[in-house]
Tab-separated table of C-alpha atoms and ligand atoms in Angstrom:
chain	number	residue	atom	x	y	z
A	22	MET	CA	0.042	-0.539	0.037
A	23	GLU	CA	2.698	2.113	0.718
A	24	ASN	CA	3.798	2.904	-2.947
A	25	ILE	CA	-0.287	3.202	-4.105
A	26	LYS	CA	-0.491	5.794	-1.558
A	27	LYS	CA	2.721	7.711	-2.240
A	28	ALA	CA	1.606	7.947	-5.874
A	29	PHE	CA	-1.554	9.303	-4.312
A	30	HIS	CA	-0.517	11.654	-2.596
A	31	ALA	CA	1.830	12.977	-5.307
A	32	LYS	CA	-1.228	13.109	-7.410
A	33	CYS	CA	-3.345	15.257	-4.816
A	34	GLU	CA	-0.542	17.421	-4.467
A	35	ALA	CA	-0.312	17.893	-8.423
A	36	ASP	CA	-3.983	18.527	-8.467
A	37	SER	CA	-4.082	21.125	-5.901
A	38	LYS	CA	-1.341	23.083	-7.478
A	39	GLY	CA	-2.841	22.579	-10.919
A	40	SER	CA	0.451	20.744	-12.026
A	41	LYS	CA	0.760	18.540	-14.613
A	42	HIS	CA	4.258	16.880	-14.077
A	43	ILE	CA	5.338	13.789	-11.657
A	44	SER	CA	8.334	12.670	-11.270
A	45	VAL	CA	9.284	9.334	-9.857
A	46	VAL	CA	12.847	8.468	-9.154
A	47	THR	CA	13.247	4.830	-9.030
A	48	THR	CA	15.690	1.716	-10.532
A	49	ALA	CA	14.695	0.435	-13.591
A	50	GLU	CA	13.633	-2.668	-12.359
A	51	ILE	CA	11.275	-1.298	-9.760
A	52	TRP	CA	10.009	1.075	-12.306
A	53	GLU	CA	8.692	-2.018	-14.013
A	54	LYS	CA	6.695	-3.255	-11.587
A	55	LEU	CA	5.203	0.403	-10.489
A	56	LYS	CA	4.300	1.659	-14.293
A	57	PRO	CA	1.138	-0.305	-14.357
A	58	MET	CA	-0.046	1.077	-11.109
A	59	TYR	CA	1.104	4.640	-12.461
A	60	ASP	CA	-1.133	3.928	-15.616
A	61	LEU	CA	-4.299	3.205	-13.744
A	62	LEU	CA	-3.996	6.250	-11.544
A	63	PHE	CA	-2.882	9.044	-13.619
A	64	THR	CA	-4.486	9.969	-17.139
A	65	LYS	CA	-3.196	11.011	-19.634
A	66	VAL	CA	-3.117	14.724	-18.917
A	67	TYR	CA	-0.166	13.859	-16.483
A	68	GLU	CA	3.570	14.122	-17.392
A	69	ILE	CA	5.174	10.962	-15.563
A	70	GLU	CA	9.223	11.380	-15.950
A	71	THR	CA	11.243	8.528	-14.610
A	72	VAL	CA	14.609	9.590	-13.271
A	73	LEU	CA	16.172	5.730	-13.017
A	74	ASP	CA	19.014	5.991	-10.807
A	75	GLU	CA	20.444	3.338	-8.359
A	76	ASP	CA	20.769	6.174	-5.736
A	77	PRO	CA	16.906	7.118	-4.630
A	78	GLY	CA	18.274	10.283	-3.766
A	79	SER	CA	19.556	11.739	-7.068
A	80	THR	CA	16.840	14.946	-7.909
A	81	CYS	CA	14.887	14.792	-11.109
A	82	ALA	CA	15.728	17.071	-14.070
A	83	LYS	CA	12.714	19.292	-14.168
A	84	GLY	CA	12.290	21.898	-11.435
A	85	GLU	CA	9.121	21.771	-9.746
A	86	CYS	CA	7.586	18.592	-9.691
A	87	HIS	CA	7.172	15.789	-7.001
A	88	ILE	CA	9.508	13.394	-6.314
A	89	GLN	CA	8.205	9.852	-5.091
A	90	ASP	CA	11.317	7.876	-3.395
A	91	VAL	CA	10.417	4.297	-3.690
A	92	PRO	CA	11.390	2.228	-1.100
A	93	PRO	CA	12.781	-1.157	-2.024
A	94	ASP	CA	10.748	-3.057	0.309
A	95	THR	CA	8.131	-2.533	-2.276
A	96	GLU	CA	5.269	-4.905	-2.085
A	97	MET	CA	3.928	-6.556	-5.791
A	98	PRO	CA	2.086	-6.789	-7.322
A	99	ILE	CA	0.189	-3.610	-7.167
A	100	THR	CA	-3.389	-4.485	-8.522
A	101	GLU	CA	-6.358	-2.623	-9.441
A	102	SER	CA	-8.192	-4.155	-6.587
A	103	LEU	CA	-5.303	-3.130	-4.418
A	104	ILE	CA	-5.566	0.699	-5.287
A	105	SER	CA	-9.542	0.304	-5.105
A	106	GLU	CA	-9.219	-1.293	-1.517
A	107	PHE	CA	-6.722	1.848	-0.732
A	108	LEU	CA	-9.147	4.396	-2.298
A	109	ARG	CA	-11.947	3.038	-0.392
A	110	GLN	CA	-10.291	4.360	3.136
A	111	VAL	CA	-9.302	7.895	1.775
A	112	PRO	CA	-12.172	10.297	3.342
A	113	GLY	CA	-14.356	12.027	1.159
A	114	LYS	CA	-14.738	15.663	0.570
A	115	GLY	CA	-18.276	16.493	2.539
A	116	LYS	CA	-21.193	14.469	2.392
A	117	VAL	CA	-22.600	12.785	-0.433
A	118	SER	CA	-26.288	14.444	-0.082
A	119	PRO	CA	-28.210	13.956	-3.268
A	120	MET	CA	-31.638	16.171	-4.365
A	121	LEU	CA	-34.530	14.734	-4.389
A	122	SER	CA	-37.830	15.671	-6.825
A	123	SER	CA	-41.353	16.032	-5.378
A	124	VAL	CA	-43.060	14.178	-7.810
A	125	ILE	CA	-41.619	11.044	-8.274
A	126	PRO	CA	-42.764	8.477	-6.336
A	127	ASP	CA	-41.920	6.515	-3.579
A	128	VAL	CA	-42.228	2.914	-5.540
A	129	PHE	CA	-38.638	4.306	-6.719
A	130	TYR	CA	-35.761	5.670	-5.646
A	131	HIS	CA	-34.255	8.159	-7.059
A	132	GLY	CA	-31.759	11.019	-6.603
A	133	PHE	CA	-29.616	14.338	-8.579
A	134	SER	CA	-26.238	14.175	-7.030
A	135	THR	CA	-24.381	17.158	-6.176
A	136	ARG	CA	-20.597	17.736	-5.824
A	137	SER	CA	-20.222	17.093	-2.373
A	138	GLY	CA	-18.827	13.577	-0.983
A	139	GLY	CA	-16.286	12.581	-3.257
A	140	LEU	CA	-12.723	12.117	-3.405
A	141	SER	CA	-11.339	14.199	-6.813
A	142	GLN	CA	-8.942	16.849	-5.525
A	143	PHE	CA	-8.665	18.890	-8.883
A	144	PRO	CA	-10.810	21.977	-7.762
A	145	SER	CA	-13.031	21.711	-10.882
A	146	LEU	CA	-13.319	18.193	-10.482
A	147	SER	CA	-14.097	17.966	-6.491
A	148	SER	CA	-15.498	16.324	-5.295
A	149	LEU	CA	-18.185	13.863	-6.359
A	150	ASN	CA	-17.286	13.204	-10.298
A	151	LEU	CA	-18.978	10.523	-11.817
A	152	ASN	CA	-17.903	10.047	-15.397
A	153	PHE	CA	-14.574	9.369	-16.816
A	154	ASN	CA	-12.687	10.905	-19.624
A	155	PRO	CA	-9.055	10.626	-20.629
A	156	ASN	CA	-8.775	14.052	-21.121
A	157	ARG	CA	-9.688	15.006	-17.377
A	158	ARG	CA	-7.697	14.247	-14.358
A	159	ASP	CA	-9.562	11.517	-12.449
A	160	PRO	CA	-8.542	7.870	-13.912
A	161	ARG	CA	-11.582	5.369	-13.944
A	162	VAL	CA	-10.427	4.062	-10.320
A	163	VAL	CA	-11.201	7.400	-9.051
A	164	VAL	CA	-14.709	7.754	-10.744
A	165	GLN	CA	-15.585	4.457	-10.133
A	166	GLU	CA	-14.898	4.824	-5.782
A	167	ASN	CA	-16.915	7.710	-6.461
A	168	ARG	CA	-20.338	6.199	-8.175
A	169	SER	CA	-19.392	3.558	-4.980
A	170	ARG	CA	-19.974	6.205	-2.662
A	171	LEU	CA	-22.941	7.175	-4.279
A	172	ALA	CA	-24.409	4.092	-4.307
A	173	ALA	CA	-23.899	3.552	-0.766
A	174	ALA	CA	-25.294	6.380	0.328
A	175	CYS	CA	-28.444	5.971	-1.546
A	176	GLY	CA	-28.811	2.517	-1.336
A	177	PHE	CA	-28.311	0.928	-4.564
A	178	ASP	CA	-25.663	-1.705	-6.349
A	179	VAL	CA	-23.308	-0.051	-7.810
A	180	GLU	CA	-22.469	-3.216	-9.880
A	181	LYS	CA	-26.181	-2.387	-11.521
A	182	LEU	CA	-25.523	1.042	-12.286
A	183	HIS	CA	-25.766	2.154	-15.663
A	184	ILE	CA	-24.920	5.386	-16.715
A	185	ALA	CA	-25.893	7.046	-20.254
A	186	LYS	CA	-23.578	8.238	-22.776
A	187	ALA	CA	-23.531	11.932	-23.319
A	188	GLU	CA	-23.534	12.120	-27.334
A	189	HIS	CA	-26.379	14.552	-27.570
A	190	GLY	CA	-28.753	12.464	-29.738
A	191	ALA	CA	-31.630	10.934	-29.267
A	192	ARG	CA	-30.616	7.116	-29.207
A	193	VAL	CA	-32.026	5.082	-26.218
A	194	TRP	CA	-31.259	1.923	-24.725
A	195	VAL	CA	-33.467	-0.778	-23.110
A	196	VAL	CA	-31.641	-2.881	-20.359
A	197	GLY	CA	-31.440	-5.810	-21.367
A	198	LYS	CA	-31.217	-5.637	-24.909
A	199	HIS	CA	-28.170	-5.010	-27.111
A	200	PRO	CA	-26.880	-1.271	-26.835
A	201	PRO	CA	-26.823	1.052	-29.337
A	202	ALA	CA	-23.524	2.510	-30.168
A	203	ALA	CA	-24.018	5.890	-28.448
A	204	TYR	CA	-27.178	6.730	-26.345
A	205	ASP	CA	-28.114	9.681	-24.451
A	206	ALA	CA	-30.848	7.566	-22.526
A	207	ILE	CA	-31.410	4.646	-21.130
A	208	VAL	CA	-35.023	2.823	-19.984
A	209	THR	CA	-35.986	-0.197	-17.778
A	210	ASN	CA	-38.468	-2.166	-15.872
A	211	ILE	CA	-36.055	-4.196	-14.096
A	212	PRO	CA	-36.551	-3.510	-9.975
A	213	GLY	CA	-32.697	-2.962	-8.338
A	214	VAL	CA	-31.207	-1.937	-12.149
A	215	THR	CA	-30.311	2.040	-11.162
A	216	ILE	CA	-29.935	3.711	-15.133
A	217	ALA	CA	-28.831	7.228	-14.796
A	218	ALA	CA	-28.172	10.574	-17.135
A	219	PRO	CA	-25.215	13.130	-16.778
A	220	GLY	CA	-24.490	15.925	-16.879
A	221	ALA	CA	-22.470	19.069	-16.789
A	222	ASP	CA	-24.979	21.683	-17.821
A	223	CYS	CA	-26.979	19.591	-19.746
A	224	THR	CA	-30.206	18.477	-17.938
A	225	PRO	CA	-30.561	14.706	-16.564
A	226	MET	CA	-34.041	14.203	-16.731
A	227	LEU	CA	-35.756	11.202	-14.622
A	228	PHE	CA	-39.306	9.662	-16.075
A	229	ALA	CA	-41.181	7.207	-14.007
A	230	ASP	CA	-44.315	5.545	-14.378
A	231	PRO	CA	-45.705	4.190	-11.479
A	232	VAL	CA	-48.986	2.703	-13.233
A	233	ASN	CA	-46.580	-0.107	-15.384
A	234	GLN	CA	-43.310	0.318	-12.699
A	235	ALA	CA	-40.676	1.375	-15.647
A	236	VAL	CA	-38.143	4.481	-15.521
A	237	GLY	CA	-36.158	6.205	-17.867
A	238	ALA	CA	-33.465	8.609	-17.599
A	239	ALA	CA	-32.285	11.115	-20.463
A	240	HIS	CA	-29.209	13.432	-21.186
A	241	SER	CA	-30.431	16.330	-22.824
A	242	GLY	CA	-28.449	19.212	-23.778
A	243	TRP	CA	-29.783	21.606	-26.367
A	244	ARG	CA	-29.006	19.407	-29.222
A	245	GLY	CA	-30.644	16.586	-27.483
A	246	THR	CA	-33.625	18.774	-26.684
A	247	LEU	CA	-33.770	19.866	-30.449
A	248	ALA	CA	-33.134	16.039	-31.489
A	249	GLY	CA	-36.533	14.822	-29.793
A	250	VAL	CA	-34.228	12.680	-26.327
A	251	ALA	CA	-37.359	13.303	-23.961
A	252	ALA	CA	-40.004	12.375	-26.662
A	253	GLU	CA	-37.878	9.241	-27.852
A	254	THR	CA	-37.235	8.166	-24.116
A	255	LEU	CA	-40.882	8.260	-23.873
A	256	ARG	CA	-41.490	6.579	-27.073
A	257	ALA	CA	-38.905	3.946	-26.009
A	258	MET	CA	-41.232	3.262	-22.598
A	259	ALA	CA	-44.290	2.883	-24.376
A	260	GLU	CA	-42.982	0.286	-27.083
A	261	ASN	CA	-41.251	-1.836	-24.386
A	262	PHE	CA	-43.379	-1.652	-21.130
A	263	GLY	CA	-46.960	-0.225	-22.471
A	264	THR	CA	-46.505	3.108	-20.568
A	265	VAL	CA	-49.216	5.994	-21.364
A	266	PRO	CA	-47.476	9.592	-21.252
A	267	SER	CA	-50.063	10.687	-19.155
A	268	ASP	CA	-49.047	8.319	-16.590
A	269	VAL	CA	-45.140	9.611	-16.416
A	270	LEU	CA	-43.664	12.142	-13.530
A	271	VAL	CA	-40.970	13.854	-15.139
A	272	ALA	CA	-37.881	15.562	-12.854
A	273	LEU	CA	-35.629	17.571	-14.463
A	274	GLY	CA	-32.180	17.995	-12.735
A	275	PRO	CA	-29.871	21.113	-12.245
A	276	SER	CA	-28.656	22.124	-15.695
A	277	ILE	CA	-28.037	25.398	-17.076
A	278	GLY	CA	-30.455	27.974	-16.537
A	279	PRO	CA	-32.065	30.813	-18.952
A	280	CYS	CA	-29.971	33.091	-16.640
A	281	CYS	CA	-26.566	31.773	-17.827
A	282	PHE	CA	-27.383	30.208	-21.312
A	283	GLU	CA	-26.416	32.888	-23.677
A	284	VAL	CA	-25.996	31.001	-27.323
A	285	GLY	CA	-25.319	32.391	-30.862
A	286	GLU	CA	-28.004	33.779	-33.164
A	287	ASP	CA	-27.643	30.253	-35.101
A	288	VAL	CA	-28.883	28.274	-32.317
A	289	ALA	CA	-31.193	31.121	-30.690
A	290	GLU	CA	-32.696	30.394	-34.734
A	291	LYS	CA	-33.231	26.847	-34.009
A	292	PHE	CA	-35.134	27.355	-30.672
A	293	ALA	CA	-37.030	30.017	-31.529
A	294	ALA	CA	-38.732	27.721	-34.477
A	295	VAL	CA	-40.033	25.276	-32.007
A	296	GLN	CA	-41.241	28.034	-29.117
A	297	PRO	CA	-40.305	31.535	-29.641
A	298	ALA	CA	-40.883	32.144	-25.681
A	299	CYS	CA	-37.655	30.286	-25.435
A	300	VAL	CA	-35.283	32.479	-26.591
A	301	VAL	CA	-34.605	35.795	-24.089
A	302	ARG	CA	-33.165	38.604	-25.742
A	303	GLU	CA	-32.399	41.531	-23.043
A	304	GLU	CA	-31.515	45.395	-23.816
A	305	GLY	CA	-27.937	45.798	-23.943
A	306	LYS	CA	-26.875	42.206	-23.730
A	307	GLU	CA	-25.197	41.191	-27.415
A	308	LYS	CA	-26.235	37.601	-26.997
A	309	PRO	CA	-29.632	35.927	-26.580
A	310	ARG	CA	-30.375	33.095	-23.843
A	311	VAL	CA	-32.309	30.179	-24.315
A	312	ASP	CA	-34.445	28.651	-21.772
A	313	LEU	CA	-33.858	25.005	-22.614
A	314	ARG	CA	-36.325	24.021	-19.233
A	315	LYS	CA	-39.436	25.791	-20.906
A	316	VAL	CA	-39.011	23.881	-24.593
A	317	THR	CA	-38.475	20.738	-22.557
A	318	ARG	CA	-41.850	21.104	-20.701
A	319	LEU	CA	-43.283	21.874	-23.775
A	320	LEU	CA	-41.965	19.400	-25.823
A	321	LEU	CA	-43.048	16.866	-22.915
A	322	GLU	CA	-46.471	18.355	-22.977
A	323	GLN	CA	-46.837	17.639	-26.498
A	324	ALA	CA	-45.577	14.457	-26.139
A	325	GLY	CA	-48.754	13.615	-23.921
A	326	VAL	CA	-47.313	13.798	-20.232
A	327	LYS	CA	-49.339	16.471	-17.764
A	328	PRO	CA	-48.247	19.944	-16.810
A	329	GLY	CA	-48.700	19.137	-13.467
A	330	ASN	CA	-46.562	16.123	-13.515
A	331	ILE	CA	-43.309	17.987	-14.405
A	332	ASP	CA	-40.818	18.815	-12.065
A	333	ASP	CA	-39.169	22.073	-13.519
A	334	GLY	CA	-38.884	24.338	-10.776
A	335	THR	CA	-42.211	25.959	-11.758
A	336	LEU	CA	-44.649	23.564	-10.092
A	337	GLY	CA	-44.204	25.981	-6.686
A	338	THR	CA	-42.886	23.454	-4.498
A	339	GLU	CA	-40.881	24.151	-1.668
A	340	ALA	CA	-37.619	23.086	-3.230
A	341	THR	CA	-36.744	22.586	-6.143
A	342	VAL	CA	-33.999	20.351	-8.058
A	343	THR	CA	-34.081	22.731	-11.344
A	344	LEU	CA	-31.642	24.777	-9.992
A	345	CYS	CA	-28.366	26.528	-12.329
A	346	THR	CA	-24.998	24.667	-12.655
A	347	VAL	CA	-23.399	27.584	-13.329
A	348	CYS	CA	-24.123	30.338	-11.016
A	349	GLU	CA	-26.098	28.164	-7.938
A	350	PRO	CA	-24.248	29.671	-5.086
A	351	GLU	CA	-21.092	27.716	-3.606
A	352	GLN	CA	-20.342	26.156	-6.930
A	353	ARG	CA	-22.723	23.227	-5.802
A	354	PHE	CA	-23.225	21.886	-9.301
A	355	PHE	CA	-20.391	21.079	-12.089
A	356	SER	CA	-20.793	22.989	-14.804
A	357	TYR	CA	-18.870	22.532	-18.226
A	358	ARG	CA	-18.981	26.629	-19.316
A	359	ARG	CA	-17.887	27.731	-16.129
A	360	ASP	CA	-15.190	25.129	-15.415
A	361	GLY	CA	-14.073	24.588	-19.068
A	362	VAL	CA	-12.159	21.190	-19.930
A	363	GLN	CA	-11.198	19.768	-16.468
A	364	TYR	CA	-15.359	20.034	-15.904
A	365	GLY	CA	-16.997	17.369	-13.338
A	366	THR	CA	-19.854	15.513	-14.143
A	367	GLN	CA	-22.899	14.883	-11.864
A	368	VAL	CA	-25.983	12.729	-12.448
A	369	GLY	CA	-30.011	12.483	-12.183
A	370	PHE	CA	-30.196	8.530	-11.207
A	371	ILE	CA	-33.466	6.463	-10.815
A	372	GLY	CA	-34.600	2.784	-10.115
A	373	ILE	CA	-37.428	0.681	-8.804
A	374	LYS	CA	-37.171	-0.910	-5.792
A	375	THR	CA	-36.997	-4.332	-4.891
A	376	GLY	CA	-39.526	-4.950	-2.352
A	377	GLU	CA	-37.301	-6.508	0.326
B	20	LIG	ZN1	-24.029	16.836	-22.367
B	21	LIG	ZN1	-27.428	30.462	-13.922
């Protein structure tokens, strides 16, 4: 464990400083055994420099870096499960504290994750980043541990968690069937299977049909919204589980609000063609803004969902899950628009209780 601990601490230090450079002073023989561990703990964002020297006291070539002295009594081999075991003991930042929508009935479990409770260190990924991308600083093992913590806190089986991709299309995967190459929505009627939609400005949407006991989760950014991912999710639920849209409850999770979603004229025109009122123009502001929630509500209602069954922050309930990812105080959510390339990802998740 000592080597994992050292490497992880070097990563944490680099992440908190915003540095990419990690220097490992070691021998060729030990490095050969350590390299697989570095490949698992670091992504391609980092520059790992090895200073191969039989004398571990020698300095590395670059000035500002993290020296990794490796003691000769190295435990071998370092497997992925050993790294996971180590990560399980790392304290999280804050508590996992998902938000609940008031419209989703009790026969389902669900939630929208916030940034709190994970172990990602880099400021814009901190701390409950739930998606892996090789261009970001969180390796798969860290994302997997974050997912495990969400699952443990919310009482579902992480092995049965499926998160939709973020392709900005409208394809739907029915759990149990062969998955399409790209899909932004998932539907299921299998109790205990948790389906989730990612978001970092795009809207994670949850669908619940209490009559036929079926659920859906969709990732809906502006492209997916226009491509009709919400209606496609309802269609897949109807086709596979006999869902009638007027029975369905829908919750729109944290997403970029009309307060912050500035777009170019080309995008504004596309939305105006669907619903002129969803394009907001303010005097003195150069760029128009789009109200994705308003247009999503319209599309859901056109697909047959009852107006009162859509939780989009306008129902007048005390707490809402439809908050703005960009400007919510204390940066409670991850936001691609605010944070850029190293953005983290939150999810909306839902499942059918097993009755155990
Ligand atoms: Zn997206
Ligand atoms: Zn905002």
